[in-house]
Amino acid sequence: MWFFARDPVRDFPFELSPEPPEGGPPGPWILHRGRKKATGSAVSIFVYDVKPGAEEQTQVAKAAFKRLKTLRHPNILAYIDGLETEKCLHIVTEAVTPLGTYLKARAEAGGLKEQELSWGLHQIVKALSFLVNDCNLIHNNVCMAAVFVDRAGEWKLGGLDYMYSAQGNGGGPPSKGIPELEQYDPPELADNSGRAVKEKWSADMWRLGCLIWEVFNGSLPRAAALRNPGKIPKSLVTHYCELVGANPRVRPNPARFLQNCRAPGGFMSNRFVETNLFLEEIQIKEPAEKQKFFQELSKSLDSFPEDFCRHKVLPQLLTAFEFGNAGAVVLTPLFKVGKFLSAEEYQQKIIPVVVKMFSSTDRAMRIRLLQQMEQFIQYLDEPTVNTQIFPHVIHGFLDTNPAIREQTVKSMLLLAPKLNETNLNVELMKHFARLQAKDDQGPIRCNTTVCLGKIGSYLSASTRHRVLTSAFSRATKDPFAPSRVAGVLGFAATHNLYSMDDCAHKILPVLCGLTVDPEKSVRDQAFKTIRSFLSKLESVSEDPTQLAEVEKDVHAASSPGTGGAAASWAGWAVTGVSSLTSKLIRAHPTPVPSETAGPQRPVPEGNPAPDPPLAPVTPATSGHWETQEEDKDAAEDSATADRWEDEDWGSLEEAESVLAQQDDWSAKGQGSRAGQVSHPDHKSLDSHWSSWEAEGSWDQGWQDPSSVEPPPEGTRLASEYNWGSAEPSDKGDPFAALSVRPSAQPRPDPDSWGEDNWEGLEAESRQTKAELARKKREERRREMEAKRAEKKATKGPMKLGARKLD
């Protein structure tokens, strides 16, 4: 049986990149780019080839291999793996670039900022402090070639070939034998008399001064050039001169040098260094400190290097959210850093965190996500939106906080293009219908109408036909003036989605009613929109062949391409989350629109019942809605006629005075509602919420007067009441012309408005009520006496021991 020797280089889990080597420090090591075979992650591989007759150099390489393997510090080159054979040595470290190569590349791109250089030098000095003060080791090779930079821009100290113990164990410093490295040696090493008194760190601090000179001025030609600081910043010159002083005892300890440079106004006293120091110690910081740090971080990220944000700040933000309970404060810096990522990196790092955040019950987290959705919506795919995000977002429609409801409505403009058929045409429309009809905040009702107009092109043809006309018609009857304007503009923005028949019979009658609206802004928009629709009707009337072209979008499928055109037709209503409007709503609550109330005459309301829980939506046919609306009209007419005189007109007048206030545009508080006329029949949940028509069809206002049932005998119309005037008016009754109810008795002549004896009618009414109440009490008394007599007659005498049964 044959046994074949295994090649350790071939079995090594890392491989060299085919690209040419990047060089390396002066000496035997050659730096190659490489990757891990299993994962493909990038690494750096230092390679040393053993050569005959170079035993001393080989021993130096092996000593560096051992030192790097055993030393662990954030500012020292990180060892990953190694390979030692008779022919070569391989040291695998994190992916790095030599500092000289890095500075040259950045100089071509505009150069490094001073704050980046300050943090890089801070890291090297901190590594030297660790070696000298904690490990009693002398690096003995500090220079440009011994410093490397990782992908985050962090500087790492390498080149451990000539390191030796400061305590003298193992002999003195090893011989370098390389002229390029010997030029960094301090002058006292040339004094063989041994009279020079020095500290253990003196030689390394001299070499640190040489490194500082090279960072700002380029390669050091000779030691005499150190006398001229050149481009070294003024805030660093004083401390630099201490490093390159001829007296070795004056050179400061690395820890003291850091302390001096970190003093107020010092070279290393800046926001970038402070941010890095906090990130290094973030695990031991208090929660309040973390919260403050993340809140202030966003302001500084714009001035920080892109690589630093991607590879150092981002992992800390993700860790803080995942394990540190940082909450909503990480969102703003997280999305700002996300701008530096590619689409693939965003999908891998940011999107999983965003999806998890949407399931949070923290209101601050939810509202921040909704406000900043524009920054990440383009990275979300449709399955993720429909299955993992939208089900959580729609809870915001039912939130008791008006700010959450408002931001949820606005976010639908971004989510709508990615929603599937069911979520868009059924679920979303159900919530929009409830908000527009029942929300007590005027701006939220207005923004619901605005959002519907902007996403109308994404709806299916059947949904557009069923929803848009009813929704915008309802908005035109909202007591909140901006909602009425939004309804008019909604018609104008979606004009291409209506048939000519709908324009003539459904839309224009609604718009014409707004030409006498109390608000001039509503009237102006109504006239503009009316002219637009009339122009279309007239063009088709002149040339009927244009009908197909004009109605081409009516029955077309949803057309996302037109969403952008509709997006500019109106802005959002005045926001409802300001503290000023919150105070206003507590003093003057915005009335909730009634299903049958117009903007000029709010309907008196009773105490509304709490909203029932949501139920699955079942689409209904148009015939079903027509039947339901007819029954609803009859019931409402009957209820209004039976209780017309019992209404609290004082509360109605108070509600009207509230509507006159213009300061409640953005009102947010839970104001007390005026009561709502109760309906005798309680409709099922499906018929109440499943579509826009279910909330109440506005078409009933345009029915033929002949189809309306006459009110019961003796019912008086609104025009027959004195609406608070102190004295009779000689003007005509403004309600008589608007009423479509056929009266059982002749309607009074408008010219004789002041001839009616209103006092006599009211007295007669009060007398009739008192008489009816007296008769009811008398009948009730007689019934009770009859029942008592019947009981006495049936009982009879009680016997001893008998059981009483009643």
PDB file of C-alpha atoms in Angstrom, residues 421-433 436 452 456 459-474 491 494 497-499 502 506-507 553-556 616-626 628-629 686-699:
ATOM      1  CA  GLU A 421     -54.598  43.079  -4.640  1.00  0.00           C
ATOM      2  CA  THR A 422     -56.148  42.135  -1.306  1.00  0.00           C
ATOM      3  CA  ASN A 423     -54.162  44.475   0.909  1.00  0.00           C
ATOM      4  CA  LEU A 424     -54.600  47.459  -1.404  1.00  0.00           C
ATOM      5  CA  ASN A 425     -58.180  47.132  -2.627  1.00  0.00           C
ATOM      6  CA  VAL A 426     -59.774  45.551   0.439  1.00  0.00           C
ATOM      7  CA  GLU A 427     -57.820  46.006   3.672  1.00  0.00           C
ATOM      8  CA  LEU A 428     -56.509  49.495   3.014  1.00  0.00           C
ATOM      9  CA  MET A 429     -59.836  50.763   1.660  1.00  0.00           C
ATOM     10  CA  LYS A 430     -61.615  49.431   4.739  1.00  0.00           C
ATOM     11  CA  HIS A 431     -59.388  51.464   7.045  1.00  0.00           C
ATOM     12  CA  PHE A 432     -59.538  54.547   4.832  1.00  0.00           C
ATOM     13  CA  ALA A 433     -63.345  54.397   4.876  1.00  0.00           C
ATOM     14  CA  GLN A 436     -62.659  59.383   6.617  1.00  0.00           C
ATOM     15  CA  LEU A 452     -56.612  58.271  -1.635  1.00  0.00           C
ATOM     16  CA  GLY A 456     -56.079  56.163  -6.922  1.00  0.00           C
ATOM     17  CA  LEU A 459     -56.427  50.671  -7.406  1.00  0.00           C
ATOM     18  CA  SER A 460     -58.185  48.110  -9.551  1.00  0.00           C
ATOM     19  CA  ALA A 461     -60.865  49.314 -11.955  1.00  0.00           C
ATOM     20  CA  SER A 462     -63.717  47.863  -9.892  1.00  0.00           C
ATOM     21  CA  THR A 463     -62.388  49.428  -6.687  1.00  0.00           C
ATOM     22  CA  ARG A 464     -61.947  52.799  -8.354  1.00  0.00           C
ATOM     23  CA  HIS A 465     -65.503  52.706  -9.638  1.00  0.00           C
ATOM     24  CA  ARG A 466     -66.874  51.752  -6.238  1.00  0.00           C
ATOM     25  CA  VAL A 467     -64.682  53.912  -3.993  1.00  0.00           C
ATOM     26  CA  LEU A 468     -63.448  57.146  -5.530  1.00  0.00           C
ATOM     27  CA  THR A 469     -66.740  58.894  -6.282  1.00  0.00           C
ATOM     28  CA  SER A 470     -68.279  57.983  -2.928  1.00  0.00           C
ATOM     29  CA  ALA A 471     -65.143  58.879  -0.973  1.00  0.00           C
ATOM     30  CA  PHE A 472     -64.598  62.275  -2.564  1.00  0.00           C
ATOM     31  CA  SER A 473     -68.309  63.052  -2.341  1.00  0.00           C
ATOM     32  CA  ARG A 474     -68.234  62.304   1.371  1.00  0.00           C
ATOM     33  CA  PHE A 491     -62.010  64.687  -8.241  1.00  0.00           C
ATOM     34  CA  THR A 494     -58.489  61.491 -10.860  1.00  0.00           C
ATOM     35  CA  LEU A 497     -60.799  57.561 -14.063  1.00  0.00           C
ATOM     36  CA  TYR A 498     -64.491  58.497 -14.408  1.00  0.00           C
ATOM     37  CA  SER A 499     -66.899  57.800 -17.231  1.00  0.00           C
ATOM     38  CA  ASP A 502     -70.520  59.509 -13.845  1.00  0.00           C
ATOM     39  CA  LYS A 506     -72.633  61.957  -9.903  1.00  0.00           C
ATOM     40  CA  ILE A 507     -69.700  64.350  -9.812  1.00  0.00           C
ATOM     41  CA  ASP A 553     -58.362  54.762 -18.308  1.00  0.00           C
ATOM     42  CA  VAL A 554     -61.785  54.117 -16.753  1.00  0.00           C
ATOM     43  CA  HIS A 555     -61.749  50.343 -17.107  1.00  0.00           C
ATOM     44  CA  ALA A 556     -57.983  49.939 -17.429  1.00  0.00           C
ATOM     45  CA  PRO A 616     -63.224  40.370   7.501  1.00  0.00           C
ATOM     46  CA  VAL A 617     -64.304  42.390   4.521  1.00  0.00           C
ATOM     47  CA  THR A 618     -66.744  40.898   2.061  1.00  0.00           C
ATOM     48  CA  PRO A 619     -67.205  42.841  -1.168  1.00  0.00           C
ATOM     49  CA  ALA A 620     -70.830  43.619  -1.925  1.00  0.00           C
ATOM     50  CA  THR A 621     -72.606  44.179  -5.172  1.00  0.00           C
ATOM     51  CA  SER A 622     -73.924  47.539  -6.212  1.00  0.00           C
ATOM     52  CA  GLY A 623     -77.503  46.309  -6.014  1.00  0.00           C
ATOM     53  CA  HIS A 624     -77.034  45.387  -2.391  1.00  0.00           C
ATOM     54  CA  TRP A 625     -75.797  48.855  -1.562  1.00  0.00           C
ATOM     55  CA  GLU A 626     -78.718  50.520  -3.334  1.00  0.00           C
ATOM     56  CA  GLN A 628     -79.433  49.182   1.886  1.00  0.00           C
ATOM     57  CA  GLU A 629     -79.242  52.890   1.195  1.00  0.00           C
ATOM     58  CA  ASP A 686     -69.671  43.907   7.247  1.00  0.00           C
ATOM     59  CA  SER A 687     -72.248  46.293   5.895  1.00  0.00           C
ATOM     60  CA  HIS A 688     -70.851  49.053   8.114  1.00  0.00           C
ATOM     61  CA  TRP A 689     -67.174  48.935   7.113  1.00  0.00           C
ATOM     62  CA  SER A 690     -66.645  46.773   4.074  1.00  0.00           C
ATOM     63  CA  SER A 691     -66.731  49.580   1.512  1.00  0.00           C
ATOM     64  CA  TRP A 692     -66.985  53.296   1.100  1.00  0.00           C
ATOM     65  CA  GLU A 693     -70.710  53.066   0.339  1.00  0.00           C
ATOM     66  CA  ALA A 694     -71.221  51.096   3.547  1.00  0.00           C
ATOM     67  CA  GLU A 695     -70.289  54.129   5.590  1.00  0.00           C
ATOM     68  CA  GLY A 696     -73.110  56.036   3.985  1.00  0.00           C
ATOM     69  CA  SER A 697     -73.759  56.859   0.354  1.00  0.00           C
ATOM     70  CA  TRP A 698     -73.753  60.501  -0.565  1.00  0.00           C
ATOM     71  CA  ASP A 699     -75.864  59.702  -3.625  1.00  0.00           C
TER      72      ASP A 699
END
